[in-house]
Amino acid sequence: PCSSYSSGTGPLAQWMLVELQGEVEPRQSGSLAGSLLGDLHYTCEGIPVLIVGHHILYGKVVQLEKPFAVLVKQAGAPQPSPGEPQGHYTVTALIKTKLLFKTRPKPIITHVPKKV
Amino acid sequence: VSERSRAEVDATLQTAKLNPAELLPAVHCVSFGPQASAGECCLLQLEPELCAELEAGRSLVIRGEKDEQAVLCSRDKTYDMKIADTSNMLLFIPGCKTPEQLNADPASCNMIYSQIAGFSKNYWELRRCRPKLKKLRKLLMEDPYEGPSSQKDQTSTFSKYTTEDLFSLIQASEEEILHQLQVIDACKIEGRYWRVLEFNYEMKLLDHVTQLIDSESWSLKKVPLRTCLEELGSLEPREMIEHILLSYGRKYIDDAGEVYFEMREDKICRAIAQMLLQNAVKFNLSEFQEVWQQSVPDGMTTRLDQLKGLALVDKSSRPETICLLKVEDLPEDNQERFNSLFSIREKWTEVDITPYIQDLCAEKQTVGALLTKYARSSMLNGVKVYNSRRPIS
């Protein structure tokens, strides 16, 4: 069998990739859906700054030498296992840019207890 | 979860001790979209030419049966697919802007609510590979066409393959498949199904043509299609006569609009050699060369280099011998191909082995590079030879 990846109608959307170290976990147990990741700012020099929980992450904007295509599974198709890409997908978007956050997160210190 | 307000964003900046004056005014409040965890998105890393194809609106196809390793095909290229793991988390976010985009559009709003569509720790990586075309020949050889007089076709239970069937079964791009069909001289019989001719039937057709060329004393460079069809049309179907001329000749049209063929000497000599060699395991080389030259049409000259990839000469035996060894009968996988060659002959010179490994070369790869990777070299009687890197059982 084979599966087709077409771009469908209309021009492809351009998305962005954000690359973070470590895992993404929900704050409370339950799904991630709807929960906030954080605020993404840029300095005037164009450096991305991501505030996630109690951490500040500094990153950089990278133009990808090899862009990514985002494939979205179409409803009703069987669940493919990681080794099997077969299934029915559509190319939904292209990603040509990523924000790479590789530096160690700087913790935000919200309260410094005073020495008695 | 309600949307964050400007006041909340500013409060966070203050807590983080960041100076708003050093930041662009716009902020992205990034949250996880409703389907983010569903795992329905995945990432495919594109070679630059594929990106251009997608942007031009063309599609990509993944091909492979359950027992095959999947490949990705564009319209004219084939790629191996492999999962690449990163230790990092990749989030993919629609509608997220770069600093350049924000600066270019001063009217853009300064609260941007972005929803993460999905995330992954891995992605599919592509590497250009040789199209996997051996299966094409195998499928078509299940049921070669033996001519209209053969009863086989009526009673045949074998599958017949249309172009679309081949596109879905063969792990190669459409252009690579169509090109290979031409290379193996396949033809469409009954308008729909691709067939290859059974070799003896093919030789019979060729023989009709070469006999006619001889009896008409035509130049080998100027064989008229019209007369061939007239003279041979009672013996064989017209499509078959035209097909054999297209397979073994180069078509051209003269100023008067008449179709002619310039016969391909090398290909005809090679086919006749195959016909002779398939009848026995091994031949005395000099006897073979004599019979071979006598068997080809007048005006054609046989040369051993016409048989590259078809026959193997053994110069070490006394007398020297020649036997049939067709590269298309050998395994498609690199390591298996070398194993097979080394089990046929322990040591090979580069000249002898090249026709049997040339087709394994990837884009920009040389035969020398393949030999370095899969063989070990040594000197034998002053000549460089290659043998297996591992013991062959």
XYZ file of C-alpha atoms in Angstrom:
509
model
C 0.000 0.000 0.000
C 1.119 3.557 -0.240
C 0.082 6.820 1.213
C -0.068 10.119 -0.486
C 1.095 13.383 0.900
C -0.277 16.182 -1.129
C -0.390 19.786 -0.194
C -4.094 19.946 -0.874
C -5.605 23.130 -2.152
C -4.090 26.522 -1.717
C -0.624 27.614 -0.724
C 1.051 25.891 2.164
C 0.975 27.539 5.570
C 4.288 28.472 7.131
C 4.680 27.375 10.717
C 7.520 27.765 13.173
C 9.448 25.187 15.149
C 10.414 25.796 18.752
C 13.133 23.511 20.033
C 13.452 23.094 23.786
C 15.565 20.903 25.962
C 13.918 18.281 28.090
C 10.350 17.179 28.365
C 7.055 18.919 28.180
C 4.713 17.861 30.955
C 1.420 19.199 32.170
C 1.631 21.200 35.358
C -1.306 19.428 36.905
C -2.079 15.890 35.949
C -4.325 15.840 32.970
C -3.745 16.714 29.377
C -1.704 19.533 28.021
C -4.483 20.681 25.776
C -5.333 24.294 26.419
C -2.639 24.847 28.999
C -0.216 27.709 28.728
C 3.408 27.164 27.756
C 4.619 30.693 28.297
C 5.265 34.110 26.807
C 7.565 34.495 23.836
C 9.266 37.869 23.429
C 12.006 39.115 21.129
C 14.677 41.590 22.110
C 15.198 44.571 19.857
C 18.175 42.691 18.430
C 15.899 39.819 17.460
C 16.840 37.336 20.171
C 13.892 35.183 21.255
C 13.171 35.139 24.976
C 10.766 32.548 26.330
C 9.347 32.777 29.823
C 8.152 29.337 30.879
C 6.918 28.985 34.438
C 9.741 30.205 36.609
C 12.368 30.120 33.905
C 13.699 32.477 31.297
C 15.125 30.867 28.183
C 17.244 32.761 25.685
C 17.452 31.351 22.211
C 18.217 32.188 18.614
C 16.357 32.317 15.343
C 17.675 29.675 12.941
C 16.840 29.463 9.241
C 16.641 25.754 8.547
C 18.908 24.406 5.824
C 16.505 21.530 5.469
C 12.945 22.702 6.028
C 10.322 20.428 7.552
C 6.947 19.417 6.239
C 4.236 18.943 8.848
C 2.159 15.877 8.099
C -1.228 15.605 9.698
C -3.007 12.304 9.860
C -6.385 12.257 8.256
C -9.307 11.139 10.352
C -10.303 7.529 10.137
C -6.921 6.174 9.187
C -5.431 3.344 11.258
C -2.878 4.370 13.860
C 0.576 3.849 12.416
C 3.365 2.584 14.639
C 6.627 4.557 14.741
C 8.213 2.170 12.272
C 5.431 2.441 9.742
C 4.821 5.729 8.072
C 2.009 4.328 5.993
C -1.371 5.827 6.518
C -3.199 8.779 5.082
C -1.591 12.116 5.795
C -1.789 15.576 4.332
C 1.039 18.042 4.167
C -0.402 20.850 6.217
C 2.470 23.260 6.555
C 6.107 23.951 5.902
C 8.577 24.972 8.583
C 11.563 26.974 7.452
C 12.463 28.667 10.710
C 13.094 27.456 14.195
C 13.612 29.094 17.555
C 16.312 27.119 19.267
C 16.485 27.349 23.039
C 19.598 25.551 24.076
C 20.879 27.646 26.907
C 20.206 26.533 30.426
C 17.032 28.118 31.694
C 17.638 31.016 34.020
C 15.418 30.640 37.036
C 13.277 33.584 37.980
C 13.722 34.276 41.633
C 10.452 35.642 42.855
C 11.145 35.919 46.527
C 14.425 36.148 48.381
C 13.927 35.481 52.085
C 15.618 38.098 54.228
C 18.176 36.890 56.703
C 17.099 37.380 60.219
C -8.321 28.854 30.303
C -8.913 32.466 29.460
C -6.513 34.423 27.334
C -3.679 36.203 29.002
C -4.053 39.934 29.224
C -1.456 42.581 28.491
C -1.378 43.376 32.196
C -0.525 39.769 33.047
C 2.228 39.698 30.430
C 3.692 42.919 31.741
C 3.551 41.629 35.305
C 5.471 38.520 34.257
C 8.096 40.684 32.576
C 8.477 42.690 35.737
C 8.874 39.574 37.889
C 11.429 38.272 35.446
C 13.266 41.598 35.688
C 13.200 42.072 31.907
C 13.159 45.609 30.589
C 10.250 46.116 28.151
C 12.229 48.877 26.457
C 14.721 46.276 25.263
C 11.989 44.104 23.757
C 9.828 44.336 20.661
C 6.285 45.355 21.571
C 4.620 42.167 20.344
C 4.387 39.073 22.544
C 3.276 35.554 21.639
C 1.253 33.899 24.389
C 1.938 30.281 23.561
C -0.379 27.554 24.746
C -1.069 23.989 23.762
C -3.777 23.603 21.186
C -6.664 21.212 21.769
C -5.135 18.448 19.632
C -1.515 18.987 20.604
C -1.080 15.717 22.497
C -3.012 13.613 20.040
C 0.128 12.737 18.149
C -1.495 13.222 14.792
C 1.197 15.474 13.388
C 4.637 14.357 12.485
C 7.629 16.065 10.977
C 9.342 15.171 7.724
C 12.718 16.738 7.068
C 12.897 17.846 3.444
C 15.745 17.916 1.005
C 15.695 21.392 -0.585
C 14.315 20.169 -3.913
C 11.342 18.549 -2.160
C 10.439 21.794 -0.447
C 10.278 23.443 -3.850
C 8.066 20.637 -5.159
C 5.608 20.965 -2.300
C 5.451 24.706 -2.712
C 4.733 24.182 -6.395
C 1.734 22.125 -5.350
C 3.106 18.696 -6.216
C 2.693 15.746 -3.930
C 4.927 13.237 -2.278
C 4.074 9.571 -1.905
C 5.245 6.959 0.549
C 5.517 3.495 -0.941
C 6.176 0.146 0.559
C 4.483 -3.107 1.457
C 4.601 -4.372 5.017
C 7.736 -6.387 4.356
C 9.540 -3.526 2.635
C 11.265 -0.520 4.164
C 9.279 2.548 3.285
C 10.558 5.035 0.738
C 9.321 8.503 -0.124
C 8.900 9.437 -3.768
C 8.603 12.766 -5.472
C 7.706 12.844 -9.132
C 11.172 11.827 -10.218
C 13.262 10.815 -7.184
C 13.244 8.181 -4.470
C 14.358 8.602 -0.832
C 14.972 6.190 2.034
C 13.154 7.160 5.232
C 14.635 6.890 8.674
C 13.494 8.120 12.069
C 15.889 10.581 13.658
C 15.658 11.106 17.378
C 16.644 14.340 18.983
C 17.043 14.658 22.700
C 15.128 17.905 22.466
C 11.447 18.638 22.279
C 10.217 20.058 18.993
C 7.037 22.113 19.150
C 5.322 23.138 15.944
C 3.422 26.357 16.050
C 1.215 27.938 13.375
C 1.039 31.693 13.076
C 4.221 32.371 14.957
C 6.194 35.342 13.662
C 9.896 36.036 13.420
C 11.367 39.387 14.522
C 11.746 40.373 10.856
C 8.080 39.715 10.195
C 7.062 41.721 13.265
C 9.269 44.649 12.296
C 8.012 44.575 8.734
C 4.412 45.001 9.839
C 4.165 47.815 12.384
C 0.384 47.588 12.414
C 0.440 43.992 13.710
C -1.222 43.552 17.026
C 0.954 43.162 19.976
C -0.826 40.273 21.700
C -0.492 37.182 19.546
C -2.137 34.036 20.866
C -0.337 31.067 19.373
C -1.465 27.505 19.789
C 0.986 24.643 19.599
C -0.391 22.198 17.035
C 1.797 19.315 18.072
C 5.133 18.274 19.429
C 7.604 15.486 18.888
C 11.016 14.241 19.901
C 11.683 12.763 16.512
C 11.208 13.339 12.816
C 11.536 11.474 9.516
C 14.846 11.979 7.802
C 15.256 11.411 4.071
C 18.214 10.234 2.070
C 18.201 10.026 -1.709
C 18.492 6.414 -2.776
C 18.449 4.290 -5.892
C 14.923 3.457 -6.990
C 14.056 -0.133 -6.130
C 13.357 -1.308 -9.644
C 14.321 -4.953 -9.550
C 10.762 -5.760 -8.520
C 9.480 -4.199 -11.737
C 11.307 -6.688 -13.885
C 10.306 -9.495 -11.530
C 6.609 -8.632 -11.790
C 6.678 -8.394 -15.559
C 8.690 -11.581 -15.898
C 5.951 -13.499 -14.067
C 4.145 -13.660 -17.358
C 6.217 -12.615 -20.373
C 4.413 -12.199 -23.666
C 5.051 -15.079 -26.022
C 3.205 -13.824 -29.027
C -0.380 -14.079 -30.254
C -0.048 -17.720 -31.222
C 0.695 -18.715 -27.674
C -2.308 -20.152 -25.887
C -0.919 -19.045 -22.587
C -2.539 -15.654 -22.424
C -6.088 -16.936 -22.603
C -5.654 -19.368 -19.784
C -3.227 -17.318 -17.774
C -4.064 -16.700 -14.161
C -1.138 -14.361 -13.668
C -1.702 -10.752 -12.739
C -1.384 -8.192 -15.431
C -0.135 -4.762 -14.474
C -1.300 -1.361 -15.588
C 0.797 1.758 -15.135
C -1.148 2.623 -11.981
C -0.600 -0.873 -10.577
C 3.129 -0.510 -11.096
C 3.173 2.945 -9.491
C 1.617 1.563 -6.341
C 3.699 -1.623 -6.147
C 7.181 -0.384 -7.014
C 9.246 1.618 -4.535
C 10.326 4.294 -6.979
C 9.102 7.582 -8.383
C 6.802 7.624 -11.405
C 9.456 8.994 -13.712
C 11.982 6.418 -12.588
C 9.425 3.660 -13.195
C 8.474 4.953 -16.640
C 12.130 5.278 -17.561
C 12.852 1.725 -16.455
C 9.946 0.398 -18.497
C 11.656 1.928 -21.506
C 15.056 0.523 -20.538
C 13.711 -3.031 -20.309
C 11.801 -2.629 -23.604
C 8.439 -3.228 -22.011
C 5.407 -2.519 -24.123
C 1.695 -2.131 -23.607
C -0.310 -4.954 -25.058
C -4.075 -4.533 -25.349
C -3.417 -0.890 -24.626
C -3.414 -1.228 -20.851
C -1.049 -3.855 -19.551
C 2.704 -3.620 -19.487
C 4.446 -6.732 -20.739
C 7.968 -7.786 -21.516
C 8.551 -10.119 -24.387
C 9.649 -13.647 -23.711
C 13.241 -13.778 -24.943
C 12.823 -16.416 -27.625
C 9.817 -14.603 -29.050
C 11.784 -11.388 -29.034
C 14.611 -13.098 -30.929
C 12.135 -14.497 -33.416
C 10.854 -10.990 -34.119
C 14.381 -9.647 -34.429
C 15.249 -12.456 -36.788
C 12.329 -11.568 -39.077
C 13.615 -8.021 -39.268
C 17.278 -8.882 -39.823
C 16.372 -11.439 -42.511
C 14.273 -8.814 -44.248
C 17.086 -6.258 -44.052
C 19.361 -8.836 -45.632
C 17.003 -9.899 -48.398
C 16.177 -6.291 -49.273
C 19.846 -5.265 -49.037
C 18.897 -2.243 -46.953
C 21.520 -0.201 -45.198
C 21.484 -0.942 -41.491
C 21.155 2.793 -41.009
C 18.009 3.117 -43.080
C 15.383 0.492 -42.375
C 11.937 1.648 -43.481
C 9.080 1.084 -41.061
C 6.408 1.010 -43.726
C 7.972 -1.788 -45.727
C 8.681 -3.842 -42.609
C 5.030 -3.654 -41.646
C 3.931 -4.571 -45.148
C 6.290 -7.507 -45.510
C 6.103 -8.882 -41.994
C 2.564 -7.929 -41.041
C 1.287 -11.328 -42.103
C 3.730 -13.104 -39.817
C 3.430 -11.090 -36.649
C 1.216 -8.359 -35.171
C 2.118 -4.898 -36.479
C 2.573 -3.515 -32.958
C 5.162 -6.219 -32.303
C 7.083 -5.434 -35.472
C 7.123 -1.767 -34.617
C 8.061 -2.594 -31.038
C 11.073 -4.666 -32.065
C 12.253 -1.898 -34.376
C 11.909 0.641 -31.547
C 13.767 -1.653 -29.169
C 16.669 -2.413 -31.469
C 16.826 0.697 -33.585
C 16.829 4.457 -33.377
C 13.794 5.996 -34.976
C 14.062 8.996 -37.272
C 11.964 10.692 -39.896
C 13.436 11.775 -43.198
C 12.594 14.962 -45.118
C 9.775 13.229 -46.915
C 8.160 12.288 -43.639
C 8.972 8.580 -43.889
C 9.878 6.710 -40.714
C 13.207 4.879 -40.667
C 15.303 3.085 -38.114
C 19.053 3.093 -37.649
C 19.700 -0.365 -36.256
C 21.682 -0.542 -33.033
C 24.636 -2.776 -33.758
C 25.769 -3.181 -30.153
C 22.350 -4.101 -28.855
C 21.698 -6.613 -31.629
C 25.081 -8.293 -31.214
C 24.504 -8.442 -27.472
C 21.087 -10.061 -27.829
C 22.440 -12.664 -30.204
C 25.260 -13.421 -27.772
C 22.678 -13.956 -25.037
C 20.794 -16.321 -27.294
C 23.933 -18.376 -27.885
C 25.161 -18.314 -24.300
C 21.925 -19.336 -22.658
C 22.180 -22.795 -24.152
C 25.060 -24.037 -22.040
C 26.835 -23.299 -18.799
C 30.151 -22.349 -20.325
C 31.729 -21.962 -23.734
C 35.192 -22.111 -25.160
C 35.847 -18.407 -25.726
C 37.390 -18.549 -29.173
C 34.765 -20.966 -30.490
C 32.063 -18.741 -29.110
C 33.528 -15.640 -30.731
C 33.605 -17.368 -34.095
C 30.018 -18.594 -33.934
C 28.879 -15.271 -32.601
C 30.386 -13.260 -35.442
C 28.817 -15.604 -37.957
C 25.410 -15.258 -36.310
C 25.082 -11.495 -36.431
C 23.714 -9.647 -39.491
C 26.076 -8.829 -42.343
C 27.864 -5.589 -41.742
C 27.871 -5.893 -37.949
C 31.036 -6.522 -35.950
C 31.021 -8.322 -32.631
C 33.212 -7.123 -29.760
C 33.545 -8.521 -26.274
C 32.891 -5.124 -24.697
C 29.336 -5.328 -26.059
C 28.769 -8.003 -23.429
C 29.468 -5.986 -20.286
C 27.078 -7.008 -17.546
C 25.841 -9.931 -19.634
C 28.727 -12.366 -19.834
C 31.852 -13.126 -17.871
C 35.121 -14.154 -19.494
C 37.498 -16.387 -17.560
C 40.999 -15.594 -18.718
C 42.642 -17.797 -16.130
C 41.316 -21.076 -17.469
C 42.913 -22.943 -20.381
C 41.232 -22.689 -22.813
C 39.665 -19.340 -21.934
C 35.920 -19.596 -21.393
C 32.852 -17.399 -21.357
C 29.550 -17.837 -19.566
C 26.319 -15.964 -19.136
C 26.094 -13.729 -16.064
C 23.405 -11.090 -16.195
C 23.662 -8.182 -13.777
C 19.874 -7.973 -13.592
C 19.778 -11.471 -12.101
C 21.969 -10.412 -9.193
C 20.718 -9.055 -5.844
C 19.755 -5.394 -5.595
C 21.136 -4.802 -2.113
C 24.811 -3.711 -2.076
C 26.137 -6.229 0.449
C 24.151 -9.083 -1.078
C 25.402 -8.146 -4.540
C 29.026 -8.281 -3.438
C 28.469 -11.545 -1.575
C 26.969 -13.017 -4.712
C 29.813 -11.813 -6.939
C 32.483 -13.119 -4.598
C 30.819 -16.501 -4.408
C 30.927 -16.667 -8.207
C 34.567 -15.658 -8.379
C 36.933 -15.182 -5.470
C 39.066 -12.396 -6.909
C 37.988 -9.764 -9.407
C 39.869 -7.105 -11.301
C 38.249 -3.678 -11.342
C 37.640 -3.964 -15.082
C 35.766 -7.244 -14.698
C 33.695 -6.283 -11.680
C 32.718 -2.759 -12.739
C 29.836 -3.730 -15.064
C 28.377 -5.769 -12.205
C 28.420 -3.006 -9.599
C 28.049 0.151 -11.672
C 24.302 0.245 -11.076
C 24.839 0.286 -7.308
C 26.491 3.679 -7.387
C 24.453 6.347 -5.648
C 24.387 9.885 -7.003
C 27.996 11.062 -7.174
C 29.370 7.774 -5.845
C 32.130 6.037 -7.794
C 32.831 2.355 -8.374
C 36.119 2.930 -6.525
C 34.241 4.110 -3.442
C 32.035 1.011 -3.523
C 35.049 -1.255 -3.818
C 36.727 0.450 -0.889
C 33.645 -0.094 1.203
C 32.672 -3.637 0.275
C 35.886 -5.307 -0.843
C 39.485 -5.762 0.095
C 42.245 -5.319 -2.432
C 45.451 -7.235 -2.967
C 47.985 -7.819 -5.722
C 47.933 -10.958 -7.844
C 50.636 -11.409 -10.464
C 51.197 -7.692 -10.559
C 47.520 -6.899 -11.039
C 45.254 -5.316 -8.419
C 42.377 -7.597 -7.519
C 39.445 -7.376 -5.133
C 38.075 -10.039 -2.865
C 35.527 -10.302 -0.113
C 35.999 -8.608 3.236
C 34.474 -11.562 4.990
C 34.720 -15.325 4.580
C 32.189 -16.645 2.101
C 30.662 -19.936 3.122
